[in-house]
Coordinates of C-alpha atoms in Angstrom, one line a residue:
M142 CA 0.0 0.0 0.0
E143 CA 2.8 2.4 0.8
D144 CA 4.1 2.0 -2.8
D145 CA 0.7 2.9 -4.2
F146 CA 0.7 6.3 -2.3
E147 CA 4.4 7.1 -3.2
V148 CA 4.8 10.7 -4.5
P149 CA 6.8 10.8 -7.7
T150 CA 9.9 13.0 -7.7
A151 CA 9.5 16.7 -8.6
S152 CA 11.9 16.4 -11.5
D153 CA 9.8 13.7 -13.2
M154 CA 6.3 15.0 -12.4
E155 CA 6.2 18.7 -11.5
E156 CA 6.0 20.3 -15.0
D157 CA 3.4 17.8 -16.2
E158 CA 1.3 18.1 -13.0
M159 CA 1.2 21.9 -13.2
N160 CA 0.2 21.8 -16.9
N161 CA -2.7 19.5 -15.9
L162 CA -4.2 21.8 -13.3
E163 CA -6.6 23.7 -15.7
N164 CA -8.0 20.4 -17.0
E165 CA -9.1 18.9 -13.7
P166 CA -12.8 18.1 -13.2
V167 CA -15.0 20.3 -11.2
D168 CA -14.7 19.9 -7.5
P169 CA -17.4 17.8 -5.9
I170 CA -19.9 19.7 -3.8
D171 CA -18.8 19.9 -0.2
P172 CA -21.7 18.7 1.9
I173 CA -22.5 20.5 5.2
L174 CA -22.0 17.8 7.9
K175 CA -22.4 17.7 11.6
V176 CA -20.1 15.5 13.7
G177 CA -21.2 11.9 13.5
E178 CA -23.2 12.5 10.3
E179 CA -22.5 10.8 7.0
K180 CA -23.3 12.0 3.5
E181 CA -22.5 11.1 -0.1
I182 CA -20.0 13.3 -2.0
G183 CA -20.6 13.7 -5.7
K184 CA -22.3 11.0 -7.8
N185 CA -19.9 8.1 -7.7
G186 CA -20.7 6.6 -4.3
L187 CA -18.0 8.3 -2.2
K188 CA -19.3 8.8 1.4
K189 CA -17.9 11.1 4.1
K190 CA -18.6 10.8 7.8
L191 CA -17.4 13.8 10.0
V192 CA -15.5 12.8 13.1
K193 CA -14.1 16.2 14.1
E194 CA -14.8 19.7 12.7
G195 CA -11.9 21.7 11.2
E196 CA -10.9 25.3 11.4
G197 CA -12.2 28.2 9.4
W198 CA -13.9 27.8 6.0
E199 CA -11.1 27.3 3.5
T200 CA -10.4 23.9 1.8
P201 CA -7.5 22.8 -0.4
D202 CA -7.6 23.0 -4.2
N203 CA -6.1 21.0 -7.1
G204 CA -2.3 21.4 -7.1
D205 CA -2.1 22.2 -3.3
E206 CA 0.4 20.1 -1.3
V207 CA -1.6 18.5 1.5
E208 CA -0.3 16.8 4.7
V209 CA -2.5 14.1 6.2
H210 CA -2.6 11.3 8.8
Y211 CA -4.6 8.3 7.7
T212 CA -5.6 4.7 8.5
G213 CA -6.9 2.4 5.8
T214 CA -9.2 -0.6 6.5
L215 CA -11.4 -3.0 4.6
L216 CA -15.1 -3.1 5.4
D217 CA -14.5 -6.0 7.8
G218 CA -12.1 -3.8 9.8
T219 CA -8.8 -5.3 8.5
K220 CA -6.2 -2.6 8.6
F221 CA -3.9 -2.5 5.5
D222 CA -2.0 0.8 5.9
S223 CA -1.5 3.6 8.4
S224 CA 0.6 6.7 8.5
R225 CA 0.0 6.9 12.3
D226 CA 1.6 3.5 12.7
K227 CA 4.7 4.8 10.8
G228 CA 4.9 7.9 13.0
S229 CA 5.0 10.4 10.2
T230 CA 2.4 12.3 8.1
F231 CA 1.9 11.7 4.4
K232 CA 2.2 14.5 1.8
F233 CA 1.0 14.6 -1.8
K234 CA -0.3 17.1 -4.4
L235 CA -4.1 17.1 -4.6
G236 CA -6.0 16.5 -7.8
L237 CA -3.0 15.3 -9.8
G238 CA -3.6 11.5 -9.7
Q239 CA -0.8 10.8 -7.1
V240 CA -3.4 9.0 -5.0
I241 CA -6.6 7.1 -5.6
K242 CA -9.5 9.1 -7.0
G243 CA -11.5 8.8 -3.7
W244 CA -8.8 10.7 -1.9
D245 CA -8.5 13.4 -4.5
E246 CA -12.3 14.0 -4.4
G247 CA -12.7 13.6 -0.6
I248 CA -9.8 15.5 0.8
K249 CA -10.6 18.6 -1.1
T250 CA -13.8 18.9 1.0
M251 CA -11.9 19.0 4.2
K252 CA -10.8 22.0 6.4
K253 CA -7.6 22.3 8.3
G254 CA -7.6 20.0 11.4
E255 CA -10.7 18.2 10.2
N256 CA -11.0 14.4 10.8
A257 CA -13.3 12.3 8.6
I258 CA -14.0 8.7 7.6
F259 CA -14.3 8.2 3.8
T260 CA -16.0 5.1 2.4
I261 CA -14.6 4.7 -1.1
P262 CA -16.1 2.4 -3.7
S263 CA -13.7 0.2 -5.7
E264 CA -14.3 2.4 -8.8
L265 CA -12.6 5.3 -6.9
A266 CA -10.0 3.0 -5.3
Y267 CA -8.2 0.0 -6.9
G268 CA -11.0 -1.3 -9.1
E269 CA -11.2 -4.9 -10.4
S270 CA -7.5 -5.6 -10.0
G271 CA -7.2 -4.6 -6.3
S272 CA -3.8 -4.2 -4.8
P273 CA -2.5 -7.6 -3.9
P274 CA -1.8 -9.0 -1.4
T275 CA -3.6 -6.6 1.0
I276 CA -6.5 -5.3 -1.0
P277 CA -8.8 -7.8 -2.9
P278 CA -10.4 -7.0 -6.2
N279 CA -13.5 -4.8 -6.2
A280 CA -12.9 -3.8 -2.6
T281 CA -14.7 -0.9 -0.9
L282 CA -12.3 0.8 1.4
Q283 CA -12.5 3.0 4.5
F284 CA -10.0 5.7 5.3
D285 CA -9.8 7.6 8.6
V286 CA -8.2 10.8 7.5
E287 CA -7.0 13.9 9.4
L288 CA -6.1 16.9 7.3
V289 CA -3.1 18.3 9.2
S290 CA -2.3 21.2 6.8
W291 CA -1.7 22.2 3.2
N292 CA 0.4 24.6 1.1
S293 CA -1.6 26.3 -1.6
V294 CA 0.0 26.2 -5.1
K295 CA -1.6 28.6 -7.6
D296 CA -1.0 29.2 -11.3
I297 CA -1.4 33.0 -10.9
C298 CA -1.3 33.9 -14.6
K299 CA -3.3 30.9 -15.7
D300 CA -0.6 30.1 -18.4
G301 CA 1.9 28.0 -16.4
G302 CA 4.3 30.9 -16.2
I303 CA 4.2 31.6 -12.4
F304 CA 3.3 29.1 -9.7
K305 CA 2.9 30.4 -6.2
K306 CA 3.2 28.3 -3.1
I307 CA 2.2 30.0 0.2
L308 CA 4.8 29.5 3.0
V309 CA 3.3 31.9 5.5
E310 CA -0.3 33.1 5.4
G311 CA -0.9 36.8 5.2
E312 CA -3.3 39.0 7.2
K313 CA -6.9 40.2 6.3
W314 CA -8.0 40.1 2.6
E315 CA -6.7 43.1 0.8
N316 CA -4.1 42.9 -2.1
P317 CA -1.9 45.6 -3.4
K318 CA -3.0 47.4 -6.6
D319 CA -1.0 48.8 -9.5
L320 CA -0.7 52.3 -8.0
D321 CA 0.3 51.1 -4.5
E322 CA 3.8 51.3 -3.1
V323 CA 4.8 47.9 -1.8
F324 CA 7.7 47.0 0.6
V325 CA 9.0 43.5 0.0
K326 CA 11.8 41.1 0.9
Y327 CA 12.9 38.6 -1.7
E328 CA 15.6 36.1 -2.7
A329 CA 15.9 34.8 -6.3
C330 CA 17.9 31.7 -7.3
L331 CA 18.4 29.5 -10.3
E332 CA 17.1 26.0 -10.3
D333 CA 20.5 24.7 -9.1
G334 CA 20.3 27.0 -6.0
T335 CA 22.7 29.7 -7.4
L336 CA 21.8 33.1 -5.8
I337 CA 21.0 35.7 -8.4
S338 CA 19.5 38.6 -6.4
K339 CA 18.5 39.3 -2.8
S340 CA 17.0 42.2 -0.8
D341 CA 16.1 42.5 2.8
G342 CA 13.8 45.4 2.0
V343 CA 12.9 47.3 -1.2
E344 CA 9.9 49.5 -2.0
F345 CA 8.5 49.9 -5.5
T346 CA 5.3 50.9 -7.2
V347 CA 3.4 47.7 -8.1
G348 CA 2.6 48.8 -11.7
D349 CA 6.2 49.8 -12.4
G350 CA 7.5 46.4 -11.2
Y351 CA 10.9 45.5 -9.9
F352 CA 13.7 43.0 -10.7
C353 CA 11.6 40.9 -13.1
P354 CA 7.9 40.9 -14.3
A355 CA 7.0 38.1 -11.9
L356 CA 7.4 40.2 -8.8
A357 CA 4.7 42.7 -9.7
K358 CA 2.3 40.0 -10.9
A359 CA 2.8 38.0 -7.7
V360 CA 2.4 40.8 -5.1
K361 CA -1.0 41.7 -6.6
T362 CA -2.2 38.3 -5.4
M363 CA -0.6 38.5 -1.9
K364 CA -1.7 39.8 1.5
K365 CA 0.2 41.8 4.1
G366 CA 2.7 39.5 5.8
E367 CA 2.3 36.7 3.3
K368 CA 5.5 34.8 2.2
V369 CA 5.6 32.6 -0.9
L370 CA 7.8 30.5 -3.0
L371 CA 7.5 31.4 -6.7
T372 CA 8.5 29.1 -9.6
V373 CA 9.0 31.5 -12.5
K374 CA 9.2 30.4 -16.1
P375 CA 11.4 32.4 -18.5
Q376 CA 8.6 34.5 -20.0
Y377 CA 8.1 36.2 -16.5
A378 CA 11.8 36.2 -15.7
F379 CA 14.5 37.2 -18.2
G380 CA 13.3 35.4 -21.3
E381 CA 15.3 33.7 -24.0
D382 CA 18.1 36.2 -23.8
G383 CA 18.8 35.9 -20.0
R384 CA 20.7 38.8 -18.3
P385 CA 24.3 39.4 -17.6
A386 CA 25.6 40.0 -14.1
V387 CA 24.7 43.5 -12.9
A388 CA 26.4 45.2 -9.9
N389 CA 25.9 42.8 -7.0
E390 CA 23.5 40.6 -8.9
G391 CA 24.4 37.3 -10.7
A392 CA 23.9 36.5 -14.3
V393 CA 20.7 34.8 -15.5
P394 CA 21.3 32.2 -18.3
P395 CA 19.0 32.2 -21.4
N396 CA 15.6 30.5 -20.8
A397 CA 16.2 30.1 -17.1
T398 CA 13.5 29.2 -14.6
L399 CA 13.9 31.1 -11.3
H400 CA 12.8 30.2 -7.8
I401 CA 12.0 33.4 -5.8
T402 CA 11.1 33.5 -2.1
L403 CA 9.0 36.7 -1.7
E404 CA 7.5 38.4 1.3
V405 CA 5.1 41.3 1.3
V406 CA 6.0 43.3 4.4
S407 CA 3.6 46.1 3.9
W408 CA 2.3 48.6 1.4
K409 CA 0.9 52.1 1.1
N410 CA -2.5 52.5 -0.7
V411 CA -2.3 55.0 -3.5
S412 CA -5.6 56.2 -5.2
D413 CA -6.2 58.2 -8.3
V414 CA -8.7 60.8 -6.8
T415 CA -9.6 62.4 -10.1
K416 CA -9.2 59.4 -12.4
D417 CA -6.7 61.3 -14.6
R418 CA -3.7 60.8 -12.2
K419 CA -3.5 64.5 -11.5
V420 CA -4.6 64.2 -7.9
M421 CA -3.0 61.2 -6.1
K422 CA -3.5 60.2 -2.5
K423 CA -1.0 57.9 -0.7
I424 CA -2.1 56.6 2.7
L425 CA 0.7 56.9 5.2
K426 CA -1.4 55.7 8.2
E427 CA -4.8 54.0 7.9
G428 CA -7.8 55.7 9.3
E429 CA -10.7 54.2 11.4
G430 CA -13.8 52.4 10.2
Y431 CA -15.4 53.1 6.8
D432 CA -17.0 56.5 7.1
Q433 CA -15.8 59.3 4.8
P434 CA -17.0 62.9 4.4
N435 CA -19.6 63.9 1.8
D436 CA -20.4 67.3 0.2
G437 CA -21.2 69.8 2.9
T438 CA -19.2 68.0 5.6
V439 CA -17.2 70.2 8.0
V440 CA -13.8 68.6 8.3
H441 CA -11.0 69.3 10.9
V442 CA -7.5 68.6 9.6
K443 CA -3.8 69.2 10.2
L444 CA -2.0 70.0 7.0
I445 CA 1.3 71.1 5.6
G446 CA 1.6 72.2 1.9
K447 CA 5.0 71.9 0.2
L448 CA 6.5 72.7 -3.2
Q449 CA 8.6 70.2 -5.2
D450 CA 11.8 71.4 -3.5
G451 CA 10.4 70.8 -0.1
K452 CA 9.7 74.5 0.7
I453 CA 6.6 74.8 3.0
F454 CA 4.0 77.3 1.7
V455 CA 1.2 76.6 4.2
K456 CA 0.9 75.0 7.6
K457 CA -2.4 74.8 9.5
G458 CA -3.7 73.0 12.5
H459 CA -0.4 72.0 14.0
D460 CA 0.2 74.8 16.5
E461 CA -3.4 75.7 17.0
E462 CA -6.8 74.2 16.7
P463 CA -7.2 71.9 13.7
F464 CA -7.9 73.7 10.4
E465 CA -11.7 73.7 9.6
F466 CA -13.3 73.8 6.2
K467 CA -16.4 72.6 4.5
I468 CA -16.3 70.1 1.6
D469 CA -17.4 71.4 -1.8
E470 CA -17.5 75.1 -0.8
E471 CA -14.3 76.2 -2.6
Q472 CA -12.7 77.0 0.8
V473 CA -9.5 75.1 -0.3
I474 CA -8.0 74.2 -3.7
D475 CA -10.1 71.7 -5.7
G476 CA -7.6 68.9 -5.5
L477 CA -7.3 69.1 -1.8
D478 CA -11.1 69.3 -1.5
R479 CA -11.6 66.1 -3.5
A480 CA -8.8 64.1 -1.8
V481 CA -9.9 65.0 1.8
K482 CA -13.4 63.8 0.8
M483 CA -11.8 60.3 0.4
M484 CA -10.2 60.2 3.9
K485 CA -11.2 58.5 7.1
K486 CA -11.0 59.7 10.6
G487 CA -7.4 59.4 11.9
E488 CA -6.0 58.8 8.4
H489 CA -2.6 60.4 7.4
A490 CA -2.1 60.9 3.7
L491 CA 0.3 62.5 1.2
I492 CA -1.6 64.2 -1.5
T493 CA 0.1 65.2 -4.8
I494 CA -1.8 67.8 -6.8
Q495 CA -1.0 68.9 -10.3
P496 CA -1.6 72.6 -11.3
E497 CA -5.0 72.0 -12.9
Y498 CA -6.4 71.1 -9.5
A499 CA -4.1 73.4 -7.5
F500 CA -3.2 77.0 -8.2
G501 CA -3.2 76.9 -12.0
S502 CA -1.2 78.9 -14.4
S503 CA -0.7 81.9 -12.1
E504 CA 1.5 82.3 -9.1
S505 CA -0.2 82.5 -5.8
Q506 CA 0.9 84.1 -2.5
Q507 CA 0.2 81.7 0.3
E508 CA 0.7 81.9 4.1
L509 CA 4.5 81.1 4.1
A510 CA 5.7 81.3 0.5
V511 CA 4.7 82.0 -3.1
V512 CA 3.4 79.1 -5.1
P513 CA 4.9 79.5 -8.7
A514 CA 2.8 79.3 -11.8
N515 CA 2.0 75.7 -13.0
A516 CA 3.4 74.2 -9.8
T517 CA 2.7 70.7 -8.6
V518 CA 2.1 70.8 -4.8
Y519 CA 2.2 68.3 -2.1
Y520 CA 0.1 68.2 1.1
E521 CA 0.6 66.1 4.2
V522 CA -2.8 65.8 5.7
E523 CA -4.2 64.3 8.9
M524 CA -7.9 63.9 9.2
V525 CA -8.6 64.8 12.9
S526 CA -12.4 64.6 12.7
F527 CA -15.4 65.5 10.6
V528 CA -19.1 66.2 11.0
K529 CA -21.3 65.1 8.1
E530 CA -24.4 66.7 7.0
K531 CA -27.5 64.9 8.3
E532 CA -28.5 62.2 5.9
S533 CA -32.1 61.9 4.6
W534 CA -32.8 58.7 6.4
D535 CA -32.2 60.5 9.7
M536 CA -34.7 63.3 8.9
N537 CA -38.4 63.6 9.3
T538 CA -40.5 64.6 6.3
Q539 CA -40.5 68.4 7.1
E540 CA -36.7 68.3 7.6
K541 CA -36.3 66.6 4.2
I542 CA -38.4 69.3 2.5
E543 CA -36.4 72.1 4.2
A544 CA -33.1 70.4 3.3
A545 CA -34.1 70.1 -0.3
G546 CA -35.2 73.7 -0.5
K547 CA -31.8 74.8 1.0
K548 CA -29.9 72.8 -1.6
K549 CA -32.1 74.2 -4.4
E550 CA -31.2 77.8 -3.3
E551 CA -27.5 76.9 -3.1
G552 CA -27.8 75.5 -6.6
N553 CA -29.4 78.7 -7.8
A554 CA -26.6 80.8 -6.4
L555 CA -24.0 78.6 -8.0
Y556 CA -25.8 78.7 -11.4
K557 CA -25.9 82.5 -11.4
A558 CA -22.2 82.5 -10.6
G559 CA -21.5 80.3 -13.7
K560 CA -20.5 77.3 -11.6
Y561 CA -22.7 74.8 -13.4
E562 CA -21.1 71.6 -12.3
R563 CA -21.3 72.4 -8.6
A564 CA -24.9 73.8 -9.1
S565 CA -25.9 70.5 -10.8
K566 CA -24.7 68.5 -7.8
R567 CA -26.8 70.7 -5.4
Y568 CA -29.9 70.1 -7.5
E569 CA -29.2 66.4 -7.5
K570 CA -28.8 66.3 -3.7
A571 CA -32.0 68.3 -3.3
V572 CA -34.0 65.7 -5.3
K573 CA -32.4 62.8 -3.3
F574 CA -33.8 64.3 -0.1
I575 CA -37.4 64.0 -1.4
E576 CA -37.1 61.3 -4.0
Y577 CA -39.2 58.7 -2.1
D578 CA -42.4 60.3 -0.9
S579 CA -44.4 57.4 0.5
S580 CA -44.2 58.9 4.0
F581 CA -45.2 62.4 3.0
S582 CA -48.7 63.8 3.7
D583 CA -50.8 64.9 0.7
E584 CA -49.8 68.6 1.3
E585 CA -46.2 67.6 1.6
K586 CA -46.4 65.6 -1.6
Q587 CA -47.5 68.8 -3.5
Q588 CA -44.5 70.6 -2.0
T589 CA -42.1 67.8 -3.0
K590 CA -43.6 67.6 -6.5
L591 CA -42.9 71.4 -7.1
L592 CA -39.4 71.0 -5.7
K593 CA -38.7 68.0 -8.0
I594 CA -39.9 69.9 -11.0
T595 CA -37.9 73.0 -10.2
C596 CA -34.7 71.2 -9.3
N597 CA -34.8 68.9 -12.3
L598 CA -35.5 71.8 -14.7
N599 CA -32.7 73.8 -13.2
N600 CA -30.4 70.8 -13.4
A601 CA -31.3 70.3 -17.1
A602 CA -30.2 73.9 -17.7
C603 CA -26.9 73.1 -16.0
K604 CA -26.5 70.0 -18.2
L605 CA -27.1 72.0 -21.3
K606 CA -24.4 74.5 -20.3
L607 CA -22.1 71.5 -19.6
K608 CA -22.9 70.0 -23.0
D609 CA -24.3 66.8 -21.4
Y610 CA -27.3 66.8 -23.7
K611 CA -28.5 63.2 -23.0
E612 CA -28.7 63.8 -19.3
A613 CA -30.5 67.1 -20.0
E614 CA -33.1 65.2 -22.0
K615 CA -33.6 62.6 -19.2
L616 CA -34.1 65.4 -16.6
C617 CA -36.7 67.1 -18.8
T618 CA -38.5 63.8 -19.3
K619 CA -38.7 63.4 -15.6
V620 CA -40.3 66.8 -15.3
L621 CA -42.8 66.0 -18.0
E622 CA -43.8 62.8 -16.2
L623 CA -44.9 65.0 -13.3
D624 CA -46.2 67.9 -15.4
N625 CA -46.9 67.0 -19.1
K626 CA -47.6 70.7 -20.0
N627 CA -44.4 72.2 -18.6
V628 CA -43.3 74.5 -21.4
K629 CA -39.8 75.0 -20.1
A630 CA -39.2 71.2 -19.9
L631 CA -40.4 70.9 -23.5
Y632 CA -38.3 73.8 -24.7
R633 CA -35.1 72.5 -22.9
R634 CA -35.6 68.9 -24.1
A635 CA -36.0 70.3 -27.6
Q636 CA -32.6 72.0 -27.2
A637 CA -31.1 68.7 -26.1
Y638 CA -32.6 66.8 -29.0
I639 CA -31.2 69.4 -31.5
Q640 CA -27.7 68.9 -30.1
I641 CA -27.9 65.2 -30.3
V642 CA -29.3 65.6 -33.9
D643 CA -32.8 64.2 -33.2
L644 CA -34.6 66.9 -35.1
D645 CA -37.9 65.1 -35.5
L646 CA -38.4 64.8 -31.7
A647 CA -37.2 68.4 -31.2
E648 CA -39.9 69.6 -33.6
V649 CA -42.6 67.6 -31.8
D650 CA -41.6 69.2 -28.5
I651 CA -41.5 72.7 -30.0
K652 CA -45.0 72.3 -31.5
K653 CA -46.4 71.0 -28.3
A654 CA -44.9 74.0 -26.4
L655 CA -46.6 76.4 -28.8
E656 CA -50.0 74.5 -28.4
I657 CA -49.8 75.1 -24.7
D658 CA -48.4 78.6 -24.9
P659 CA -48.9 80.2 -28.3
D660 CA -47.3 83.4 -27.1
N661 CA -44.0 81.7 -26.2
R662 CA -41.6 83.7 -28.3
F663 CA -38.7 81.2 -27.8
A664 CA -40.7 78.3 -29.1
D665 CA -42.0 80.4 -32.0
C666 CA -38.4 81.3 -33.0
W667 CA -37.3 77.6 -32.9
L668 CA -40.3 76.6 -35.0
F669 CA -39.3 79.3 -37.5
W670 CA -35.8 77.8 -37.5
F671 CA -37.2 74.3 -38.3
A672 CA -39.2 75.7 -41.2
S673 CA -36.0 77.1 -42.7
V674 CA -33.8 74.0 -42.5

């Protein structure tokens, strides 16, 4: 029996086994069992009886190296093999045919530390031939198995180019992203053990990579504190050309496979605040919880603003009370406003802001120095605390109506000042306060209807100014659903239709507006225009 379970040597089997991973059959469904309960796994007669529950929820997968203790018996109780009697655990790679099918199918349903008894029909064991002299033909077998541990092996690029074996599990669930700055330790060797490169600590931006392409691809699959062994094929190492010796690093021959031990010590989250890489926020210290400011939130921060040469041009909140400002009220530069909105309480961040979101093309006299024209600026910010505006679900019906009216007035003031994008956001927020009116009285429903009409109409005017014609059309349609004779909505929707070259629909709206209000000079002018084209 021991010979039947023998693991082939890595040199003979490893490459073929890894290439077979993607073609393995779908895992059997893991039945939910209570201790002492027995259920069938899959459709081939394999049964599992739970003896002892395992830890957590994870189970091994095909290609993972599992370590087990086992005792095998015939149905009459005759023992034919036992790792426990030998005093050592048994290791093999799951799902690769190194053991009988019943083991491959059964053990992948187990959790770490779990103990189960598997009843395995002959079709999933040794079949018609048996395994003389201990196992007769067509024998159903029972195995008492304890899953001691396993090492996960993953084909992280799904092409056989990089295999990752976890040596030390990481913390939490997050993985670094392309923009993040990751701090790692690594050691890279050739297959014969020759050391090529080693670092006890290096930091790099994930998307930029380091040493060879495999490092960047691997760290994106790793957690903080995780340590792995990578088997890296040439396409993710140094390819068919290899690499000559460089400084303190050894030469890499052509078409060389590397073994890299890699540990992710930590990383700094970097986010693209404006989605154009012109405002970047790097977290230096994580904040608390999940809550972040919204528009209208009063924030209290400590901040230091620096130029590229390190000169400080502003410092607030360090020697006095924290600096206070209100989000989306133009009390600070746009880039800082947007970045602080993405911070949590207690968070420390470095914010890099390019001139488009900072002080623009003109120099600006600040508290401690002049910021030159077209300067990229850097802010170190600590979010001390913030007080969010009351959310709609915390308001009664009258408070919602009052809040919506206030946002509408703020939007009107911004529109008159030519700040159409910010005005649009105010109108949208106003409508959100009163969007769902099931709890309003009949009188309040009339108030909210008028507010919705006004805010959506005004927002449509903003969208026309911003050349967002499709959104302007949608907003006008919402108004007409509430008031199908609203001339302004018809007129503005016609303007949107003209801009998106839907002239037939525009003409319909203009004619309808004139039917409702024959003296409307704007609609009359547009109809004259239609007649001339």
